Short mmCIF file of C-alpha atoms in Angstrom, two decimals:
data_model
loop_
_atom_site.label_atom_id
_atom_site.label_comp_id
_atom_site.label_asym_id
_atom_site.label_seq_id
_atom_site.Cartn_x
_atom_site.Cartn_y
_atom_site.Cartn_z
CA MET A 1 101.97 118.89 72.63
CA LYS A 2 98.58 117.64 71.02
CA TYR A 3 95.35 119.24 72.23
CA ARG A 4 91.90 117.57 72.30
CA LEU A 5 88.67 119.65 71.61
CA VAL A 6 85.79 119.18 74.32
CA SER A 7 82.29 120.90 73.27
CA GLY A 8 78.84 120.65 74.42
CA LEU A 9 76.08 122.49 72.69
CA GLU A 10 73.02 124.38 74.70
CA THR A 11 70.48 124.37 71.98
CA HIS A 12 67.27 126.66 72.14
CA VAL A 13 64.17 125.56 70.09
CA GLU A 14 61.24 127.54 69.67
CA LEU A 15 57.87 125.58 69.98
CA ALA A 16 55.51 125.60 67.08
CA THR A 17 52.46 126.13 69.41
CA ALA A 18 49.92 128.74 68.36
CA THR A 19 50.23 130.81 71.52
CA LYS A 20 52.79 131.84 74.06
CA ILE A 21 53.94 129.78 77.09
CA PHE A 22 52.27 131.69 79.69
CA CYS A 23 49.66 134.03 77.90
CA GLY A 24 47.32 133.92 74.62
CA CYS A 25 49.64 136.21 72.56
CA THR A 26 50.21 134.64 69.05
CA THR A 27 53.91 133.13 68.53
CA ALA A 28 53.65 133.97 64.67
CA PHE A 29 57.00 135.11 63.31
CA GLY A 30 57.27 138.96 62.18
CA GLY A 31 54.62 141.58 62.65
CA GLU A 32 54.99 145.04 63.67
CA PRO A 33 57.48 145.32 66.67
CA ASN A 34 55.49 145.33 70.02
CA THR A 35 52.08 144.03 68.38
CA HIS A 36 52.42 140.41 69.58
CA CYS A 37 52.49 141.15 73.41
CA CYS A 38 50.42 141.71 76.34
CA PRO A 39 50.90 142.39 80.27
CA VAL A 40 51.78 139.04 80.96
CA CYS A 41 54.41 138.41 78.37
CA THR A 42 55.75 141.99 79.37
CA GLY A 43 55.74 141.53 82.78
CA GLN A 44 53.45 144.22 83.90
CA PRO A 45 52.61 144.31 87.75
CA GLY A 46 49.60 142.16 88.81
CA ALA A 47 49.88 140.15 85.49
CA LEU A 48 49.76 136.32 86.28
CA PRO A 49 51.33 133.41 84.01
CA VAL A 50 49.11 130.31 82.95
CA LEU A 51 51.55 127.52 81.72
CA ASN A 52 50.45 126.45 78.25
CA LYS A 53 49.55 122.49 78.48
CA LYS A 54 50.88 122.15 74.60
CA VAL A 55 54.35 123.47 75.60
CA VAL A 56 54.76 120.42 78.03
CA GLU A 57 53.51 117.95 75.50
CA TYR A 58 55.81 119.07 72.90
CA ALA A 59 58.67 118.98 75.25
CA ILE A 60 57.83 115.28 76.25
CA ARG A 61 57.84 114.60 72.34
CA ALA A 62 61.39 116.08 71.97
CA GLY A 63 62.46 114.09 75.10
CA LEU A 64 61.09 110.75 73.75
CA ALA A 65 62.50 111.25 70.40
CA THR A 66 66.15 111.69 71.87
CA HIS A 67 65.66 108.83 74.46
CA CYS A 68 65.34 110.83 77.47
CA THR A 69 63.65 109.73 80.69
CA ILE A 70 60.65 112.04 81.49
CA ASN A 71 60.40 113.69 85.02
CA THR A 72 56.47 113.10 85.53
CA THR A 73 56.76 115.44 88.54
CA THR A 74 58.40 118.64 87.82
CA HIS A 75 58.31 122.62 88.47
CA LEU A 76 59.38 125.94 87.10
CA ASP A 77 62.06 128.35 88.62
CA ARG A 78 62.80 131.94 88.20
CA LYS A 79 66.22 132.98 86.57
CA ASN A 80 67.06 136.20 87.71
CA TYR A 81 69.12 138.57 85.59
CA CYS A 82 68.50 142.13 84.55
CA TYR A 83 68.48 143.05 80.71
CA PRO A 84 66.45 145.20 78.43
CA ASP A 85 64.92 142.28 76.52
CA LEU A 86 63.55 140.92 79.68
CA PRO A 87 61.09 143.56 81.36
CA LYS A 88 60.34 141.62 84.37
CA ALA A 89 64.14 141.11 85.39
CA TYR A 90 63.67 137.26 85.41
CA GLN A 91 62.99 134.40 82.97
CA ILE A 92 60.64 131.51 84.02
CA SER A 93 62.86 128.57 83.16
CA GLN A 94 63.53 125.28 84.93
CA PHE A 95 66.55 124.47 86.99
CA ASP A 96 66.96 121.64 89.56
CA LYS A 97 64.04 119.52 87.82
CA PRO A 98 64.01 119.39 84.31
CA LEU A 99 61.15 117.68 82.19
CA CYS A 100 63.74 115.46 80.30
CA GLU A 101 66.97 114.15 81.30
CA HIS A 102 69.37 111.67 80.08
CA GLY A 103 69.14 111.09 76.44
CA TYR A 104 71.22 111.09 73.49
CA VAL A 105 71.52 111.70 69.58
CA GLU A 106 73.43 108.87 67.77
CA LEU A 107 76.02 109.84 65.07
CA GLU A 108 76.71 108.20 61.80
CA SER A 109 79.83 106.37 63.19
CA GLY A 110 77.80 105.00 66.29
CA LYS A 111 79.23 107.57 68.78
CA ARG A 112 76.29 108.87 70.98
CA ILE A 113 76.28 112.53 72.36
CA GLY A 114 74.80 112.52 75.38
CA ILE A 115 71.71 114.91 76.39
CA THR A 116 71.97 116.04 79.89
CA ARG A 117 68.50 117.62 80.00
CA ILE A 118 65.70 119.31 78.13
CA HIS A 119 63.60 121.74 79.89
CA ILE A 120 61.08 124.48 78.99
CA GLU A 121 61.34 128.21 79.31
CA GLU A 122 60.31 131.47 77.86
CA ASP A 123 62.05 133.42 75.20
CA ALA A 124 63.55 136.84 75.68
CA GLY A 125 62.43 139.76 73.50
CA LYS A 126 64.74 141.25 70.69
CA LEU A 127 67.31 143.96 70.78
CA VAL A 128 67.38 145.97 67.56
CA HIS A 129 70.57 148.30 67.05
CA GLU A 130 69.73 150.96 64.54
CA SER A 131 71.49 154.33 63.63
CA GLY A 132 73.49 154.58 67.23
CA TYR A 133 70.36 153.60 68.91
CA THR A 134 68.80 150.31 70.45
CA PHE A 135 65.24 149.28 70.20
CA VAL A 136 63.51 146.66 71.88
CA ASP A 137 60.78 144.37 70.43
CA TYR A 138 58.99 142.21 72.60
CA ASN A 139 56.98 140.26 70.08
CA ARG A 140 59.27 137.32 70.77
CA GLY A 141 59.11 137.62 74.54
CA GLY A 142 57.41 134.73 75.96
CA VAL A 143 57.61 132.45 72.82
CA PRO A 144 57.91 129.01 74.22
CA LEU A 145 61.58 127.16 74.05
CA ILE A 146 62.95 124.14 74.79
CA GLU A 147 66.59 124.12 75.66
CA ILE A 148 68.42 120.89 74.84
CA VAL A 149 71.75 120.59 76.54
CA SER A 150 74.40 118.32 75.34
CA GLU A 151 76.94 116.49 77.40
CA PRO A 152 80.74 117.69 76.71
CA ASP A 153 80.98 114.60 74.18
CA ILE A 154 81.71 116.65 71.04
CA SER A 155 85.08 116.53 70.20
CA SER A 156 85.30 118.36 66.40
CA PRO A 157 83.39 121.24 64.45
CA GLU A 158 82.44 118.10 61.98
CA GLU A 159 80.59 116.40 65.07
CA ALA A 160 79.00 119.50 66.08
CA LYS A 161 77.55 120.08 62.55
CA GLU A 162 76.07 116.28 62.40
CA TYR A 163 74.84 116.71 65.75
CA VAL A 164 72.81 119.82 65.25
CA GLU A 165 71.72 118.67 61.96
CA LYS A 166 70.41 115.22 63.48
CA LEU A 167 68.76 116.92 66.15
CA GLN A 168 67.13 119.39 63.63
CA LEU A 169 65.85 116.70 61.72
CA ILE A 170 64.41 114.71 64.57
CA ILE A 171 62.71 117.97 65.98
CA ARG A 172 61.13 118.56 62.74
CA TYR A 173 59.98 115.13 62.09
CA ILE A 174 57.97 115.12 65.43
CA GLY A 175 56.46 118.19 64.50
CA VAL A 176 57.28 120.46 67.53
CA SER A 177 59.27 123.17 65.44
CA ASP A 178 60.32 124.32 61.96
CA CYS A 179 63.61 124.98 63.34
CA LYS A 180 64.33 127.48 61.02
CA MET A 181 67.73 128.90 62.14
CA GLN A 182 67.60 131.96 59.77
CA GLU A 183 64.53 133.16 61.59
CA GLY A 184 65.91 132.26 65.20
CA SER A 185 63.58 129.25 65.90
CA MET A 186 66.57 127.18 66.51
CA ARG A 187 70.01 128.69 68.04
CA CYS A 188 73.05 127.37 69.47
CA ASP A 189 75.46 128.35 72.54
CA VAL A 190 78.68 126.62 71.89
CA ASN A 191 80.75 125.68 74.95
CA ILE A 192 84.24 124.99 74.20
CA SER A 193 87.71 124.01 76.08
CA VAL A 194 90.64 122.53 75.13
CA MET A 195 92.71 119.86 77.30
CA PRO A 196 96.01 118.30 76.61
CA GLU A 197 95.88 114.69 75.21
CA GLY A 198 95.84 112.22 78.02
CA ALA A 199 94.89 114.67 80.60
CA ALA A 200 92.09 114.03 83.09
CA GLN A 201 90.64 117.36 83.76
CA PHE A 202 88.77 119.83 81.34
CA GLY A 203 90.22 123.00 80.52
CA THR A 204 88.30 126.11 81.43
CA ARG A 205 85.48 126.68 78.87
CA THR A 206 84.30 129.71 76.78
CA GLU A 207 80.63 129.79 75.19
CA ILE A 208 79.95 131.31 72.02
CA LYS A 209 76.66 132.75 72.39
CA ASN A 210 73.44 132.76 69.78
CA MET A 211 74.84 130.93 66.72
CA ASN A 212 71.95 130.71 63.98
CA SER A 213 73.86 128.95 61.13
CA ILE A 214 75.77 125.42 61.31
CA SER A 215 78.17 126.73 58.93
CA TYR A 216 79.29 129.53 61.46
CA ILE A 217 79.16 127.06 64.11
CA GLU A 218 81.95 125.08 62.38
CA LYS A 219 83.87 128.22 61.68
CA ALA A 220 83.44 129.59 65.25
CA MET A 221 84.56 126.32 66.90
CA ALA A 222 87.66 126.01 64.71
CA TYR A 223 88.82 129.30 65.51
CA GLU A 224 88.13 129.38 69.16
CA TYR A 225 90.01 125.73 69.42
CA SER A 226 92.97 127.42 67.78
CA ARG A 227 92.81 130.61 69.60
CA GLN A 228 92.69 128.73 73.04
CA ILE A 229 95.55 126.76 72.21
CA GLU A 230 97.63 129.80 71.25
CA VAL A 231 96.71 131.27 74.45
CA ILE A 232 97.83 128.25 76.42
CA GLU A 233 101.12 127.79 74.42
CA GLY A 234 101.86 131.53 74.83
CA GLY A 235 101.83 131.04 78.80
CA GLY A 236 98.62 132.90 79.26
CA LYS A 237 95.44 131.40 81.03
CA ILE A 238 91.70 130.98 79.15
CA VAL A 239 89.06 133.18 81.04
CA GLN A 240 85.79 131.78 81.36
CA ALA A 241 83.58 134.08 79.37
CA THR A 242 80.61 134.55 77.07
CA LEU A 243 81.73 135.11 73.36
CA ARG A 244 80.15 136.61 70.29
CA TYR A 245 81.14 135.21 66.87
CA ASP A 246 81.79 138.05 64.02
CA GLU A 247 80.80 136.33 60.55
CA ARG A 248 82.76 139.18 58.62
CA THR A 249 86.26 138.52 60.37
CA GLY A 250 85.43 134.64 61.50
CA GLU A 251 86.83 135.63 64.80
CA THR A 252 85.15 135.22 68.45
CA SER A 253 85.48 138.20 70.91
CA VAL A 254 84.27 138.84 74.73
CA MET A 255 80.88 139.71 75.36
CA ARG A 256 80.98 139.23 79.32
CA THR A 257 82.66 137.20 81.88
CA LYS A 258 80.81 134.06 82.49
CA GLU A 259 77.97 133.76 84.85
CA ASP A 260 77.46 130.68 86.84
CA ALA A 261 74.21 129.10 88.28
CA GLN A 262 74.53 130.78 91.23
CA ASP A 263 74.64 134.23 89.92
CA TYR A 264 70.97 133.88 88.42
CA ARG A 265 69.58 133.18 92.20
CA TYR A 266 67.54 130.38 90.82
CA PHE A 267 64.36 129.79 92.91
CA PRO A 268 61.01 127.82 92.40
CA GLU A 269 58.45 130.13 90.41
CA PRO A 270 55.93 130.97 93.06
CA ASP A 271 53.12 131.62 90.58
CA ILE A 272 52.80 128.34 88.68
CA LEU A 273 52.02 125.04 90.71
CA THR A 274 54.17 122.01 90.50
CA VAL A 275 53.46 120.10 87.16
CA VAL A 276 52.43 116.43 87.40
CA ILE A 277 52.18 114.44 84.48
CA PRO A 278 50.23 111.05 84.32
CA GLU A 279 52.32 108.08 83.21
CA GLU A 280 49.60 107.44 80.79
CA LYS A 281 49.95 110.45 79.12
CA VAL A 282 53.72 109.97 78.26
CA GLU A 283 52.82 106.70 76.91
CA GLU A 284 50.10 108.36 74.83
CA ILE A 285 52.66 110.60 73.54
CA ARG A 286 55.30 107.98 72.93
CA ALA A 287 52.58 106.20 70.92
CA SER A 288 52.03 109.14 68.97
CA LEU A 289 55.53 109.68 67.69
CA PRO A 290 56.16 108.96 64.04
CA GLU A 291 58.80 106.74 62.72
CA LEU A 292 62.16 108.74 63.50
CA PRO A 293 64.55 109.73 60.80
CA THR A 294 67.30 107.21 61.57
CA ASP A 295 64.75 104.61 61.58
CA LYS A 296 63.32 105.36 58.45
CA LEU A 297 66.87 105.65 56.70
CA HIS A 298 67.51 102.36 57.78
CA ARG A 299 64.25 100.58 56.48
CA TYR A 300 64.83 102.50 53.19
CA ILE A 301 68.36 100.93 52.66
CA ASP A 302 67.51 97.41 54.30
CA GLU A 303 64.01 96.68 53.56
CA LEU A 304 63.22 98.74 50.32
CA HIS A 305 66.56 98.45 49.05
CA ILE A 306 66.99 102.09 48.30
CA ASN A 307 70.75 103.01 47.20
CA PRO A 308 72.09 104.45 50.42
CA ALA A 309 73.07 107.79 48.96
CA THR A 310 69.60 108.24 47.30
CA ALA A 311 67.80 107.17 50.55
CA LYS A 312 70.13 109.85 52.06
CA LEU A 313 68.54 112.67 49.88
CA LEU A 314 65.09 111.41 50.81
CA TYR A 315 64.86 110.85 54.53
CA LYS A 316 66.14 114.45 55.45
CA TYR A 317 62.57 115.74 54.16
CA LYS A 318 59.61 114.13 55.69
CA ARG A 319 56.84 115.36 53.48
CA VAL A 320 59.17 114.00 50.55
CA CYS A 321 59.07 110.75 52.43
CA ASP A 322 55.41 110.93 52.94
CA PHE A 323 54.80 111.59 49.05
CA ALA A 324 57.00 108.91 48.04
CA GLU A 325 55.46 106.20 50.50
CA GLU A 326 52.01 106.94 49.55
CA ALA A 327 53.02 106.80 45.74
CA ILE A 328 54.31 103.26 46.54
CA SER A 329 51.59 102.16 48.53
CA LEU A 330 49.42 102.86 45.37
CA GLY A 331 51.46 100.39 43.67
CA ALA A 332 54.49 102.43 42.24
CA GLY A 333 57.75 100.67 42.04
CA VAL A 334 60.18 101.97 44.56
CA LYS A 335 63.16 102.28 42.21
CA ASN A 336 61.39 104.48 39.76
CA THR A 337 59.65 106.25 42.30
CA VAL A 338 62.55 107.42 44.30
CA ASN A 339 64.72 108.01 41.28
CA LEU A 340 61.97 110.33 39.79
CA ILE A 341 61.69 112.73 42.99
CA VAL A 342 65.38 112.98 43.45
CA GLY A 343 66.13 113.22 39.73
CA THR A 344 63.26 115.37 38.35
CA LEU A 345 61.16 116.84 41.07
CA TYR A 346 64.31 118.07 43.35
CA SER A 347 65.62 120.05 40.10
CA LYS A 348 62.34 122.33 40.84
CA LEU A 349 63.06 122.53 44.36
CA VAL A 350 66.16 124.76 44.64
CA THR A 351 66.69 125.47 48.35
CA GLU A 352 66.61 123.08 51.19
CA GLU A 353 63.35 125.29 52.59
CA ASP A 354 61.89 124.08 48.98
CA LYS A 355 62.32 120.57 49.78
CA GLU A 356 61.01 120.81 53.29
CA LYS A 357 57.86 122.37 52.18
CA PHE A 358 57.59 120.13 49.05
CA ALA A 359 54.79 122.19 47.82
CA LEU A 360 54.52 120.88 44.05
CA PRO A 361 51.30 120.56 42.36
CA VAL A 362 51.76 116.81 41.94
CA SER A 363 49.64 114.24 43.95
CA ALA A 364 50.65 110.92 44.97
CA GLU A 365 47.98 109.42 43.00
CA GLU A 366 49.19 110.88 39.78
CA MET A 367 52.81 110.26 40.70
CA ALA A 368 51.86 106.39 41.23
CA LYS A 369 50.01 106.46 37.67
CA LEU A 370 53.03 107.69 35.88
CA VAL A 371 55.49 105.43 37.68
CA LYS A 372 53.12 102.40 36.93
CA LEU A 373 53.41 103.34 33.39
CA ALA A 374 57.00 103.34 33.50
CA ASP A 375 57.19 100.07 35.49
CA GLY A 376 55.24 98.14 32.95
CA SER A 377 57.49 99.48 30.14
CA LYS A 378 54.14 101.36 28.69
CA ILE A 379 56.75 104.49 28.46
CA ASN A 380 60.32 104.67 28.82
CA ILE A 381 61.94 106.37 31.71
CA THR A 382 62.75 109.51 29.29
CA LEU A 383 59.22 110.08 28.79
CA ALA A 384 58.21 109.49 32.36
CA GLN A 385 60.92 112.24 33.25
CA LYS A 386 59.65 114.69 30.83
CA THR A 387 55.77 114.15 31.79
CA LEU A 388 56.80 114.58 35.39
CA SER A 389 58.70 117.98 35.05
CA ALA A 390 55.85 119.20 33.13
CA MET A 391 53.27 117.81 35.87
CA ALA A 392 55.48 119.94 38.54
CA GLU A 393 55.27 122.79 36.58
CA GLU A 394 51.87 123.01 35.38
CA GLY A 395 49.91 120.68 37.74
CA LYS A 396 48.02 118.63 35.21
CA PRO A 397 47.35 115.07 35.52
CA VAL A 398 49.24 112.34 33.40
CA SER A 399 46.22 111.79 30.99
CA HIS A 400 47.05 115.40 29.99
CA TYR A 401 50.33 114.44 28.77
CA ILE A 402 50.33 111.04 27.67
CA LYS A 403 47.93 109.83 25.23
CA GLU A 404 46.81 106.22 24.27
CA GLU A 405 49.16 106.10 21.27
CA ASP A 406 52.04 106.97 23.49
CA LEU A 407 51.53 103.73 25.46
CA GLN A 408 51.76 101.47 22.20
CA GLY A 409 55.37 101.16 22.82
CA VAL A 410 57.71 99.18 20.32
CA ASP A 411 57.17 95.25 20.47
CA GLU A 412 60.26 92.74 20.62
CA GLY A 413 60.23 92.19 16.68
CA GLN A 414 60.19 95.68 15.82
CA LEU A 415 62.93 96.65 18.20
CA GLU A 416 65.31 94.02 16.98
CA SER A 417 64.64 95.18 13.57
CA ILE A 418 65.40 98.77 14.12
CA CYS A 419 68.44 97.71 16.39
CA ARG A 420 69.77 95.73 13.28
CA GLN A 421 69.23 98.92 11.35
CA ALA A 422 71.12 100.99 13.93
CA VAL A 423 74.07 98.61 13.56
CA GLU A 424 74.34 98.46 9.85
CA ALA A 425 73.59 102.33 9.57
CA ASN A 426 76.63 103.23 12.08
CA PRO A 427 79.73 101.01 11.15
CA ALA A 428 82.17 103.67 12.48
CA ALA A 429 80.54 103.58 15.97
CA VAL A 430 80.39 99.82 15.81
CA ALA A 431 84.00 99.68 15.06
CA ASP A 432 85.02 102.40 17.87
CA PHE A 433 82.78 100.45 20.43
CA LYS A 434 84.60 97.19 19.69
CA ALA A 435 88.00 98.85 20.25
CA GLY A 436 86.94 99.75 23.69
CA LYS A 437 85.37 103.36 23.12
CA GLU A 438 81.98 102.47 25.38
CA LYS A 439 80.46 105.88 24.66
CA ALA A 440 80.40 105.07 20.86
CA ILE A 441 77.25 103.00 21.41
CA PHE A 442 75.34 106.21 22.41
CA ALA A 443 74.92 107.01 18.68
CA LEU A 444 73.35 103.73 18.08
CA TYR A 445 71.09 104.37 21.04
CA GLY A 446 70.35 107.88 19.18
CA PHE A 447 69.17 106.10 15.90
CA VAL A 448 66.94 103.95 17.85
CA LYS A 449 65.27 106.79 19.83
CA LYS A 450 64.81 108.79 16.45
CA ALA A 451 63.40 105.71 14.82
CA THR A 452 60.77 105.09 17.65
CA GLN A 453 60.12 108.55 18.31
CA GLY A 454 61.52 108.05 21.75
CA LYS A 455 59.04 105.05 22.55
CA ALA A 456 61.75 102.38 22.66
CA ASP A 457 62.89 100.78 25.92
CA ILE A 458 66.67 101.64 25.74
CA LYS A 459 67.67 98.76 28.36
CA LYS A 460 66.17 96.27 26.12
CA ALA A 461 67.83 97.95 23.02
CA ASP A 462 71.18 97.94 24.78
CA GLU A 463 70.84 94.20 25.12
CA ILE A 464 69.64 93.66 21.49
CA ILE A 465 72.63 96.12 20.07
CA LYS A 466 75.39 94.35 22.10
CA ARG A 467 74.07 91.01 21.17
CA LEU A 468 74.26 91.96 17.41
CA ILE A 469 77.68 93.27 17.24
CA LYS A 470 79.52 90.86 19.39
#
């Protein structure tokens, strides 16, 4: 029997506000344990929460960027459960009236993964297990979160990967979170069930908790899909449960049987008033959104005529895009700009985080000066690459590396003469090229480069050489 995987993700994103959701404590990552907390975020008797306005604004930004409807009248609720990382024994969240509803993220295939809701809530503290003891660090408690709940529209680990990557990119673009999964500022709970092909009813689902790696999400989903099929075909039944994923073994295991909403005894938070958001505020936030990633990618390909593969390497990093677009606005040609970024600057940026930060000591103004020299054939692309590499390492301007004599180039008469010499000096290479060995022409390029000290335009040289040896 064939089975269909059915999955929906609950993605928790820590918002990049300076202070926590209900108090003035810092949200900075790290710090000595229990130094970023106060009576409010640790739930001390008599301490009252005050809602951080910026949290609501950031959540609305996320909702608008994912095509959600914004509920302009909403409230917060208490979600009751007792666990050591939640000292007041309840979490302030949202239940029946989330801030954002009914959105979607579109995959490259055109398939839309529906978003049921986006709501705001506070993060819990962190349990640290060491030497047989468990310690509690409340620094993270009260850090503002949005929870983005998808519809069960995901039907493969590959779709889940693309969904999370696109969601991560959107959230980074709009500036509400850095979405660093390795630091816990973006985490996913993965709900999975299987159903026979053609069946009308979903199977019993399990939930893999706190996934902080996209590659582990893929692996955990593949394992759990296979496990559930094995249980069903062995005559067993899937038990609704919360699971953990072990990265070492690649397997899931039960943490606890799954709670339902009624187990949390939700009721409206009595210490926080109903939140009313003026329509004008929503429209103001909508107008402040930047160009979103998919729109940017389409513009790069359709309007700037950037090669699709190159465009995909660029649009993933907003700071890189801002840098490239500023250089282009200053007169740099699109093709040489993007090729130099991807071919030269990316070699200096080893990790994804390096590309996201894009902290190289090269200004867009200096980049534009260099590219314009290449665009105008004042220097060849090889010299441009070499110069940009040095600029990225040393932070000095173009004028430090390229002198007046470097800009003289080689006129067409000189180039014609040198190309003729290259043909005469390399009869074997010419014969090989005529016999179909296309790479033999590189020997002639080498002659031209050496004779012109690298100043020749090799594209022009290529045209002349091929004309001469026909």
